[in-house]
C-alpha positions as a printed Julia matrix, in Angstrom:
315×3 Matrix{Float64}:
 -50.41    5.74  -25.3
 -47.31    4.43  -23.48
 -46.5     5.34  -19.88
 -43.03    6.28  -18.69
 -41.41    5.07  -15.47
 -42.9     8.08  -13.65
 -46.41    7.1   -14.69
 -46.71    9.93  -17.2
 -48.2     9.09  -20.59
 -45.83    9.21  -23.56
 -46.87    9.23  -27.18
 -46.04    6.15  -29.21
 -43.3     6.87  -31.78
 -44.78    7.41  -35.22
 -43.83    5.07  -38.07
 -40.92    6.09  -40.32
 -43.16    6.38  -43.37
 -45.44    8.8   -41.56
 -42.52   10.96  -40.38
 -41.07   11.07  -43.9
 -44.45   12.09  -45.31
 -44.78   14.81  -42.67
 -41.43   16.27  -43.75
 -41.86   15.53  -47.46
 -40.89   19.05  -48.53
 -37.53   18.75  -46.78
 -36.88   15.32  -48.31
 -37.78   16.74  -51.71
 -35.05   19.35  -51.31
 -32.64   16.58  -50.27
 -33.51   14.36  -53.25
 -31.26   16.06  -55.89
 -28.2    15.73  -53.64
 -28.96   12.04  -52.96
 -29.41   11.34  -56.68
 -26.17   13.18  -57.46
 -24.21   11.1   -54.93
 -25.72    7.82  -56.14
 -25.12    8.55  -59.84
 -21.61    9.99  -59.59
 -20.21    8.32  -56.44
 -21.85    4.92  -55.95
 -22.77    3.65  -59.42
 -19.21    4.2   -60.8
 -17.89    1.89  -58.05
 -19.02   -0.98  -60.28
 -15.99   -0.1   -62.44
 -13.62   -1.15  -59.62
 -13.9    -4.66  -61.08
 -11.75   -3.53  -64.02
  -8.72   -3.43  -61.69
  -9.08   -7.17  -61.06
  -9.76   -8.24  -64.65
  -8.0    -8.43  -68.02
 -10.46   -5.9   -69.33
 -11.35   -6.08  -73.01
 -13.74   -3.33  -74.2
 -15.48   -5.64  -76.68
 -16.19   -8.19  -73.92
 -17.3    -5.75  -71.24
 -16.48   -5.81  -67.55
 -18.37   -8.97  -66.55
 -17.22  -11.14  -69.45
 -13.53  -10.16  -69.22
 -11.25  -12.74  -67.59
 -10.28  -12.39  -63.94
  -6.67  -11.28  -63.34
  -6.6   -11.12  -59.54
  -3.8    -8.92  -58.17
  -1.82   -9.04  -61.43
  -2.04   -5.32  -62.2
  -1.33   -4.25  -58.62
   1.83   -6.36  -58.68
   2.81   -4.82  -62.01
   2.3    -1.3   -60.65
   4.37   -1.95  -57.5
   7.23   -3.4   -59.56
   7.32   -0.58  -62.14
  10.42    1.69  -62.15
   8.09    4.72  -62.04
   6.31    3.57  -58.86
   8.79    5.16  -56.44
   8.97    8.37  -58.49
   5.25    9.06  -58.84
   4.5     8.05  -55.24
   7.26   10.33  -53.92
   6.14   13.25  -56.11
   2.5    12.8   -55.08
   3.32   12.73  -51.37
   5.71   15.7   -51.59
   3.18   17.9   -53.4
   0.3    16.79  -51.14
   2.06   17.4   -47.83
   3.69   20.59  -49.1
   0.27   21.91  -50.11
  -1.23   20.87  -46.76
   1.55   22.45  -44.68
   1.62   25.68  -46.7
  -2.05   26.02  -47.58
  -3.95   24.83  -44.52
  -2.82   27.29  -41.79
  -2.81   30.47  -43.93
  -6.62   30.74  -44.4
  -6.99   30.38  -40.62
  -4.51   33.21  -40.01
  -6.23   35.37  -42.64
  -9.65   34.77  -41.09
  -8.36   35.62  -37.6
  -6.69   38.79  -38.92
  -9.8    39.93  -40.84
 -12.04   39.2   -37.88
  -9.85   41.31  -35.59
  -9.46   44.38  -37.8
 -11.66   47.35  -36.83
 -11.37   48.9   -40.29
 -14.34   47.5   -42.22
 -13.25   49.1   -45.5
  -9.87   47.42  -45.31
 -11.53   44.14  -44.38
 -13.82   44.23  -47.43
 -10.95   45.22  -49.72
  -8.74   42.35  -48.52
 -11.65   39.9   -48.83
 -12.36   40.98  -52.4
  -8.7    40.81  -53.42
  -8.15   37.38  -51.85
 -11.46   35.89  -53.05
 -11.04   36.93  -56.69
  -8.34   34.37  -57.71
 -10.68   31.52  -56.79
 -12.83   32.35  -59.81
  -9.93   32.2   -62.27
  -9.81   28.91  -64.17
  -6.83   26.56  -63.83
  -5.97   27.09  -67.51
  -5.71   30.85  -66.98
  -3.65   30.37  -63.8
  -1.12   28.19  -65.64
  -1.07   30.69  -68.5
  -0.28   33.48  -66.02
   2.54   31.4   -64.52
   4.03   30.85  -67.98
   3.81   34.56  -68.81
   5.2    35.77  -65.48
   8.11   33.32  -65.45
   8.88   33.31  -69.16
  12.67   32.82  -69.52
  13.33   35.94  -71.62
  10.23   38.16  -71.58
   8.59   37.35  -68.23
   7.6    40.01  -65.71
   9.61   38.33  -62.94
  12.75   38.24  -65.09
  12.33   41.93  -66.0
  11.9    42.97  -62.36
  14.92   40.98  -61.17
  17.04   42.37  -64.0
  15.98   45.97  -63.32
  16.9    45.78  -59.64
  20.22   44.12  -60.47
  19.55   40.75  -58.8
  20.19   38.69  -61.93
  21.38   38.79  -65.49
  20.3    36.71  -68.45
  17.26   34.45  -68.67
  15.33   32.88  -65.81
  14.95   29.08  -65.92
  12.19   28.55  -63.31
   9.8    26.86  -65.75
  12.5    24.48  -66.91
  13.79   23.64  -63.43
  12.53   20.4   -61.89
  13.3    21.65  -58.38
  11.16   24.78  -58.92
   8.01   22.9   -59.94
   6.75   22.03  -56.4
   7.13   25.65  -55.28
   5.34   27.05  -58.34
   2.55   24.5   -58.01
   1.97   24.96  -54.27
   2.28   28.73  -53.89
   0.19   29.51  -56.96
  -2.44   27.21  -55.43
  -2.2    28.98  -52.08
  -2.66   32.34  -53.8
  -5.71   31.05  -55.67
  -7.5    29.43  -52.7
  -6.41   31.53  -49.72
  -9.37   33.9   -49.54
 -12.01   31.36  -50.49
 -10.79   28.84  -47.9
 -10.97   31.48  -45.16
 -14.75   31.94  -45.59
 -15.68   28.94  -43.45
 -13.41   30.15  -40.63
 -14.92   33.63  -40.81
 -18.32   31.99  -40.54
 -17.19   30.09  -37.44
 -15.74   33.27  -35.92
 -19.03   35.09  -36.46
 -20.58   32.7   -33.93
 -18.19   33.7   -31.14
 -20.09   35.42  -28.31
 -19.05   39.13  -28.17
 -19.55   39.02  -24.39
 -16.41   36.89  -24.12
 -14.35   39.62  -25.79
 -15.98   42.33  -23.67
 -15.1    40.46  -20.48
 -11.52   39.91  -21.71
 -11.12   43.63  -22.51
 -12.3    44.51  -19.0
  -9.69   42.11  -17.63
  -6.99   43.92  -19.66
  -6.41   41.33  -22.4
  -4.72   42.59  -25.55
  -6.15   41.93  -29.02
  -3.55   39.23  -29.65
  -4.36   37.53  -26.34
  -8.07   37.55  -27.19
  -7.38   35.92  -30.54
  -5.25   33.2   -28.91
  -7.43   32.61  -25.84
 -10.94   33.1   -27.29
 -11.17   33.0   -31.09
  -8.72   30.19  -31.84
 -10.05   27.68  -29.24
 -13.65   28.28  -30.31
 -12.96   27.57  -34.0
 -10.7    24.6   -33.2
 -13.5    22.03  -33.83
 -13.98   23.48  -37.32
 -10.23   23.37  -37.96
 -10.01   19.72  -36.87
 -12.95   18.61  -39.04
 -11.51   20.34  -42.11
  -8.09   18.83  -41.41
  -9.64   15.35  -41.3
 -11.4    16.0   -44.61
  -8.18   17.33  -46.15
  -6.33   14.2   -45.07
  -8.83   12.15  -47.05
  -7.65   13.79  -50.27
  -3.93   13.67  -49.49
  -3.16   11.62  -52.62
  -5.39   13.59  -54.97
  -2.95   16.11  -56.4
  -4.89   18.21  -58.91
  -4.64   16.57  -62.32
  -5.46   19.58  -64.51
  -2.93   21.98  -63.06
  -0.16   19.39  -62.76
  -0.69   18.16  -66.32
  -0.74   21.7   -67.76
   2.44   22.68  -65.9
   4.36   19.58  -66.99
   7.13   19.78  -69.54
  10.09   17.64  -70.57
  12.38   19.42  -68.09
  10.33   19.08  -64.87
   8.84   15.62  -65.43
  10.99   14.09  -62.68
   9.11   16.11  -60.04
   5.78   16.77  -61.77
   4.72   13.22  -62.67
   2.12   12.21  -60.08
  -0.35    9.35  -59.77
  -3.25   11.19  -61.43
  -1.25   12.23  -64.5
   0.31    8.79  -64.79
  -3.12    7.12  -64.69
  -4.28    9.41  -67.5
  -1.29    8.61  -69.67
  -1.43    4.83  -69.36
  -5.21    4.63  -69.24
  -6.25    7.05  -71.98
  -3.17    7.34  -74.17
  -1.97    3.73  -73.94
  -5.4     2.11  -73.33
  -4.14    0.0   -70.39
  -7.49    0.22  -68.63
  -6.96   -2.5   -66.02
  -3.58   -1.13  -64.93
  -4.88    2.44  -64.69
  -7.91    1.22  -62.69
  -5.61   -0.65  -60.3
  -3.48    2.46  -59.76
  -6.58    4.58  -59.2
  -7.95    2.08  -56.68
  -4.62    2.04  -54.84
  -4.76    5.85  -54.69
  -8.3     5.83  -53.28
  -7.36    3.14  -50.77
  -4.52    5.26  -49.37
  -6.89    8.24  -49.04
  -9.42    6.06  -47.18
  -6.76    4.78  -44.78
  -5.49    8.31  -44.15
  -8.92    9.68  -43.24
  -9.48    6.74  -40.86
  -6.11    7.28  -39.17
  -6.46   11.05  -38.76
 -10.02   10.69  -37.51
  -8.9     8.08  -34.94
  -5.98   10.24  -33.78
  -8.36   13.2   -33.38
 -10.7    11.1   -31.23
  -7.83    9.82  -29.08
  -6.68   13.41  -28.47
 -10.18   14.38  -27.36
 -10.87   16.57  -30.38
 -13.75   16.58  -32.86
 -14.14   13.64  -35.26
 -16.33   12.71  -38.2
 -17.69    9.62  -36.44
């Protein structure tokens, strides 16, 4: 036994092995997640070496000759560097600006509605698109915006807003809007779930006191609900900033065509084309590492800014 400064006995801290054994059932539940992270997140980091080597498949990673920063220099000097970086940043920030606030607004609106039937209906309608595959989503976009037979073209023609064919799918300037707003439609309801969960923890007594004081519903949302879920919003914003360069490969690649390539070619699709199609493994690894490095820097910066402003942070 160890005594405290007040003379009271305090139990000696038990060894780590003993504490782990005491909670072995909990650690057993944690084990699959740990194995998953190690196998799919840490072990593949060994492949980073490819970015710094003249990788030859028949020699392997270790026996291939070192190339230093050769492939990074090649990437930065490529004519496509400015194009794919600009497209990636435009799509990422557009998606963040358009897609991040809307689930918060939806959650606040659903939480404030007294009509439970309407709330469940809206939740079902907005959740459903999340379960549609990317391939189906792109197929729907192609059908809806088909130049001659699309639903959008038929509606616009019937109301007299346009004549002839619609060229949205073949317009480079239309690609960012199609990509972002179809993504917002698909993820809006699902992304609002975490905010609804945070709102469910708001003490009803706060709203009751505000009602007694004469606060309107809008004032209660602004003064009570929004400040109380602000920590959740900040944490999710920090996590989103860590994926700012990861524009979805599948959807972008499926929506690409010869007409919109100037705005649809992003880092992920470019890595696929030069890495898989052209077998330039070292160059594609260098580009991928550059992409991950920017994401890492972004999450550090946003986390630091959040701490300086007195908000929540990841560490």
